[in-house]
PDB file of C-alpha atoms in Angstrom:
ATOM      1  CA  MET A  30     114.727  32.613 -77.572  1.00  0.00           C
ATOM      2  CA  LYS A  31     116.512  31.765 -74.368  1.00  0.00           C
ATOM      3  CA  ASN A  32     119.235  33.780 -72.698  1.00  0.00           C
ATOM      4  CA  ARG A  33     121.646  31.099 -71.562  1.00  0.00           C
ATOM      5  CA  THR A  34     125.382  31.471 -71.155  1.00  0.00           C
ATOM      6  CA  VAL A  35     127.045  28.661 -73.072  1.00  0.00           C
ATOM      7  CA  ILE A  36     130.649  27.430 -73.096  1.00  0.00           C
ATOM      8  CA  ALA A  37     131.964  25.322 -75.953  1.00  0.00           C
ATOM      9  CA  PHE A  38     135.030  23.094 -75.930  1.00  0.00           C
ATOM     10  CA  ASP A  39     136.991  21.963 -78.973  1.00  0.00           C
ATOM     11  CA  PHE A  40     138.354  18.700 -77.595  1.00  0.00           C
ATOM     12  CA  GLY A  41     141.774  17.480 -78.635  1.00  0.00           C
ATOM     13  CA  THR A  42     144.148  14.961 -77.111  1.00  0.00           C
ATOM     14  CA  ARG A  43     146.881  17.608 -76.618  1.00  0.00           C
ATOM     15  CA  SER A  44     144.916  20.841 -76.420  1.00  0.00           C
ATOM     16  CA  ILE A  45     141.322  21.814 -75.657  1.00  0.00           C
ATOM     17  CA  GLY A  46     140.018  25.131 -76.963  1.00  0.00           C
ATOM     18  CA  ALA A  47     137.257  27.039 -75.193  1.00  0.00           C
ATOM     19  CA  ALA A  48     134.752  29.727 -76.175  1.00  0.00           C
ATOM     20  CA  ILE A  49     131.988  31.575 -74.330  1.00  0.00           C
ATOM     21  CA  GLY A  50     128.745  32.766 -75.853  1.00  0.00           C
ATOM     22  CA  GLN A  51     125.318  34.149 -75.136  1.00  0.00           C
ATOM     23  CA  GLU A  52     122.295  32.451 -76.586  1.00  0.00           C
ATOM     24  CA  ILE A  53     120.365  35.719 -76.939  1.00  0.00           C
ATOM     25  CA  THR A  54     122.965  37.194 -79.335  1.00  0.00           C
ATOM     26  CA  SER A  55     124.110  33.869 -80.863  1.00  0.00           C
ATOM     27  CA  THR A  56     127.681  35.115 -80.721  1.00  0.00           C
ATOM     28  CA  ALA A  57     130.780  33.605 -79.188  1.00  0.00           C
ATOM     29  CA  ARG A  58     134.309  34.701 -78.360  1.00  0.00           C
ATOM     30  CA  ALA A  59     137.458  32.726 -77.784  1.00  0.00           C
ATOM     31  CA  LEU A  60     138.737  31.973 -74.295  1.00  0.00           C
ATOM     32  CA  ASP A  61     142.016  30.306 -73.402  1.00  0.00           C
ATOM     33  CA  SER A  62     142.911  26.866 -74.595  1.00  0.00           C
ATOM     34  CA  PHE A  63     144.087  24.207 -72.164  1.00  0.00           C
ATOM     35  CA  LYS A  64     146.876  21.708 -72.488  1.00  0.00           C
ATOM     36  CA  ALA A  65     145.847  18.080 -72.241  1.00  0.00           C
ATOM     37  CA  LYS A  66     147.865  14.911 -71.740  1.00  0.00           C
ATOM     38  CA  GLU A  67     146.550  12.101 -73.952  1.00  0.00           C
ATOM     39  CA  GLY A  68     143.079  13.615 -73.795  1.00  0.00           C
ATOM     40  CA  SER A  69     143.070  14.278 -70.065  1.00  0.00           C
ATOM     41  CA  PRO A  70     142.734  18.010 -69.326  1.00  0.00           C
ATOM     42  CA  ASN A  71     143.828  19.972 -66.308  1.00  0.00           C
ATOM     43  CA  TRP A  72     140.510  19.622 -64.468  1.00  0.00           C
ATOM     44  CA  ASP A  73     141.415  22.437 -62.033  1.00  0.00           C
ATOM     45  CA  MET A  74     141.648  24.872 -64.968  1.00  0.00           C
ATOM     46  CA  ILE A  75     138.335  23.628 -66.375  1.00  0.00           C
ATOM     47  CA  GLU A  76     136.701  24.010 -62.950  1.00  0.00           C
ATOM     48  CA  LYS A  77     138.062  27.556 -62.617  1.00  0.00           C
ATOM     49  CA  LEU A  78     136.634  28.437 -66.036  1.00  0.00           C
ATOM     50  CA  LEU A  79     133.222  26.982 -65.176  1.00  0.00           C
ATOM     51  CA  LYS A  80     133.133  28.803 -61.810  1.00  0.00           C
ATOM     52  CA  GLU A  81     134.125  32.091 -63.442  1.00  0.00           C
ATOM     53  CA  TRP A  82     131.537  31.990 -66.250  1.00  0.00           C
ATOM     54  CA  GLN A  83     128.785  29.865 -64.617  1.00  0.00           C
ATOM     55  CA  PRO A  84     127.445  28.531 -67.922  1.00  0.00           C
ATOM     56  CA  ASP A  85     123.941  27.122 -68.181  1.00  0.00           C
ATOM     57  CA  LEU A  86     125.086  24.665 -70.827  1.00  0.00           C
ATOM     58  CA  VAL A  87     128.342  23.235 -72.193  1.00  0.00           C
ATOM     59  CA  ILE A  88     128.790  22.187 -75.819  1.00  0.00           C
ATOM     60  CA  VAL A  89     131.554  19.722 -76.695  1.00  0.00           C
ATOM     61  CA  GLY A  90     132.574  19.445 -80.328  1.00  0.00           C
ATOM     62  CA  LEU A  91     132.200  15.891 -81.630  1.00  0.00           C
ATOM     63  CA  PRO A  92     134.977  15.092 -84.114  1.00  0.00           C
ATOM     64  CA  LEU A  93     133.673  12.875 -86.907  1.00  0.00           C
ATOM     65  CA  ASN A  94     135.099  11.796 -90.237  1.00  0.00           C
ATOM     66  CA  MET A  95     133.684  13.623 -93.267  1.00  0.00           C
ATOM     67  CA  ASP A  96     131.414  10.634 -94.008  1.00  0.00           C
ATOM     68  CA  GLY A  97     129.973  10.848 -90.478  1.00  0.00           C
ATOM     69  CA  THR A  98     131.793   7.813 -89.102  1.00  0.00           C
ATOM     70  CA  GLU A  99     133.565   7.950 -85.782  1.00  0.00           C
ATOM     71  CA  GLN A 100     137.313   8.062 -85.223  1.00  0.00           C
ATOM     72  CA  LEU A 101     139.425   7.298 -82.147  1.00  0.00           C
ATOM     73  CA  VAL A 102     139.195  10.878 -80.845  1.00  0.00           C
ATOM     74  CA  THR A 103     135.367  10.751 -81.139  1.00  0.00           C
ATOM     75  CA  ALA A 104     135.164   8.314 -78.213  1.00  0.00           C
ATOM     76  CA  GLN A 105     137.638  10.454 -76.240  1.00  0.00           C
ATOM     77  CA  ALA A 106     135.491  13.566 -76.827  1.00  0.00           C
ATOM     78  CA  ARG A 107     132.395  11.664 -75.616  1.00  0.00           C
ATOM     79  CA  LYS A 108     134.316  10.587 -72.505  1.00  0.00           C
ATOM     80  CA  PHE A 109     135.396  14.209 -71.888  1.00  0.00           C
ATOM     81  CA  ALA A 110     131.746  15.342 -72.190  1.00  0.00           C
ATOM     82  CA  ASN A 111     130.595  12.603 -69.795  1.00  0.00           C
ATOM     83  CA  ARG A 112     133.283  13.571 -67.286  1.00  0.00           C
ATOM     84  CA  LEU A 113     132.305  17.253 -67.480  1.00  0.00           C
ATOM     85  CA  HIS A 114     128.727  16.289 -66.662  1.00  0.00           C
ATOM     86  CA  GLY A 115     129.764  13.819 -63.946  1.00  0.00           C
ATOM     87  CA  ARG A 116     132.272  16.089 -62.210  1.00  0.00           C
ATOM     88  CA  PHE A 117     130.393  19.370 -62.347  1.00  0.00           C
ATOM     89  CA  GLY A 118     126.745  18.305 -62.777  1.00  0.00           C
ATOM     90  CA  ILE A 119     126.405  20.624 -65.757  1.00  0.00           C
ATOM     91  CA  GLN A 120     124.239  19.968 -68.813  1.00  0.00           C
ATOM     92  CA  VAL A 121     126.451  18.925 -71.733  1.00  0.00           C
ATOM     93  CA  GLU A 122     125.536  18.507 -75.394  1.00  0.00           C
ATOM     94  CA  LEU A 123     127.687  17.119 -78.191  1.00  0.00           C
ATOM     95  CA  HIS A 124     127.804  18.999 -81.513  1.00  0.00           C
ATOM     96  CA  ASP A 125     129.169  17.821 -84.865  1.00  0.00           C
ATOM     97  CA  GLU A 126     132.360  19.774 -85.452  1.00  0.00           C
ATOM     98  CA  ARG A 127     133.328  18.690 -88.963  1.00  0.00           C
ATOM     99  CA  LEU A 128     135.295  21.445 -90.751  1.00  0.00           C
ATOM    100  CA  THR A 129     135.509  23.766 -87.731  1.00  0.00           C
ATOM    101  CA  THR A 130     139.319  23.661 -87.592  1.00  0.00           C
ATOM    102  CA  VAL A 131     139.532  24.451 -91.303  1.00  0.00           C
ATOM    103  CA  GLU A 132     137.111  27.359 -90.864  1.00  0.00           C
ATOM    104  CA  ALA A 133     138.939  28.627 -87.762  1.00  0.00           C
ATOM    105  CA  ARG A 134     142.353  28.500 -89.503  1.00  0.00           C
ATOM    106  CA  SER A 135     140.956  30.357 -92.503  1.00  0.00           C
ATOM    107  CA  HIS A 136     139.461  33.090 -90.299  1.00  0.00           C
ATOM    108  CA  LEU A 137     142.649  33.489 -88.242  1.00  0.00           C
ATOM    109  CA  PHE A 138     144.814  33.573 -91.359  1.00  0.00           C
ATOM    110  CA  ASP A 139     142.564  36.215 -92.940  1.00  0.00           C
ATOM    111  CA  HIS A 140     142.988  38.364 -89.819  1.00  0.00           C
ATOM    112  CA  GLY A 141     146.681  37.925 -89.085  1.00  0.00           C
ATOM    113  CA  GLY A 142     148.533  35.730 -91.550  1.00  0.00           C
ATOM    114  CA  TYR A 143     150.637  32.758 -90.554  1.00  0.00           C
ATOM    115  CA  ARG A 144     151.574  34.290 -87.186  1.00  0.00           C
ATOM    116  CA  ALA A 145     147.914  34.033 -86.127  1.00  0.00           C
ATOM    117  CA  LEU A 146     147.905  30.263 -86.640  1.00  0.00           C
ATOM    118  CA  ASP A 147     149.166  29.497 -83.137  1.00  0.00           C
ATOM    119  CA  LYS A 148     147.826  26.060 -82.042  1.00  0.00           C
ATOM    120  CA  GLY A 149     146.076  27.423 -78.941  1.00  0.00           C
ATOM    121  CA  LYS A 150     144.426  30.196 -80.956  1.00  0.00           C
ATOM    122  CA  VAL A 151     143.254  27.703 -83.576  1.00  0.00           C
ATOM    123  CA  ASP A 152     141.712  25.479 -80.876  1.00  0.00           C
ATOM    124  CA  SER A 153     139.896  28.388 -79.231  1.00  0.00           C
ATOM    125  CA  ALA A 154     138.786  29.764 -82.611  1.00  0.00           C
ATOM    126  CA  SER A 155     137.479  26.271 -83.428  1.00  0.00           C
ATOM    127  CA  ALA A 156     135.483  26.373 -80.178  1.00  0.00           C
ATOM    128  CA  VAL A 157     133.968  29.692 -81.347  1.00  0.00           C
ATOM    129  CA  VAL A 158     132.971  28.097 -84.669  1.00  0.00           C
ATOM    130  CA  ILE A 159     131.491  25.073 -82.846  1.00  0.00           C
ATOM    131  CA  LEU A 160     129.436  27.330 -80.572  1.00  0.00           C
ATOM    132  CA  GLU A 161     128.233  29.663 -83.313  1.00  0.00           C
ATOM    133  CA  SER A 162     127.231  26.697 -85.505  1.00  0.00           C
ATOM    134  CA  TRP A 163     125.368  25.210 -82.505  1.00  0.00           C
ATOM    135  CA  PHE A 164     123.508  28.536 -82.098  1.00  0.00           C
ATOM    136  CA  GLU A 165     122.640  28.499 -85.830  1.00  0.00           C
ATOM    137  CA  ARG A 166     121.247  24.981 -85.582  1.00  0.00           C
ATOM    138  CA  GLN A 167     119.045  25.994 -82.622  1.00  0.00           C
ATOM    139  CA  TYR A 168     117.368  28.868 -84.425  1.00  0.00           C
ATOM    140  CA  SER A 169     117.372  27.954 -88.089  1.00  0.00           C
TER     141      SER A 169
END
């Protein structure tokens, strides 16, 4: 098992959630979410996050329809991943994120009711689910 620091992003056109995790423990925790304008994030905030955590790898959730087909936001998430790699020279992998928002909402609701379902918290919790499911896929 490797001991890489990994950041995951739950890409959205209005908000991008982030989570940090360690490969050795296969656990993740939510970081801040970032506002985005039509899919374009505040790159300064992303750069600050990457400098602070110095991840070895970045995972970007790939939003697909339940039948596995792509949707409009799928191409935007790929573009975001390509820009992360191009701008910062970091290794980026895409990871199927079907059902992560549903799972994140359920977890947040279970731990805080409707008040916990703040959009930014849901996006960051979704990033946690994306990262933990990526860890599971690596070692299952």
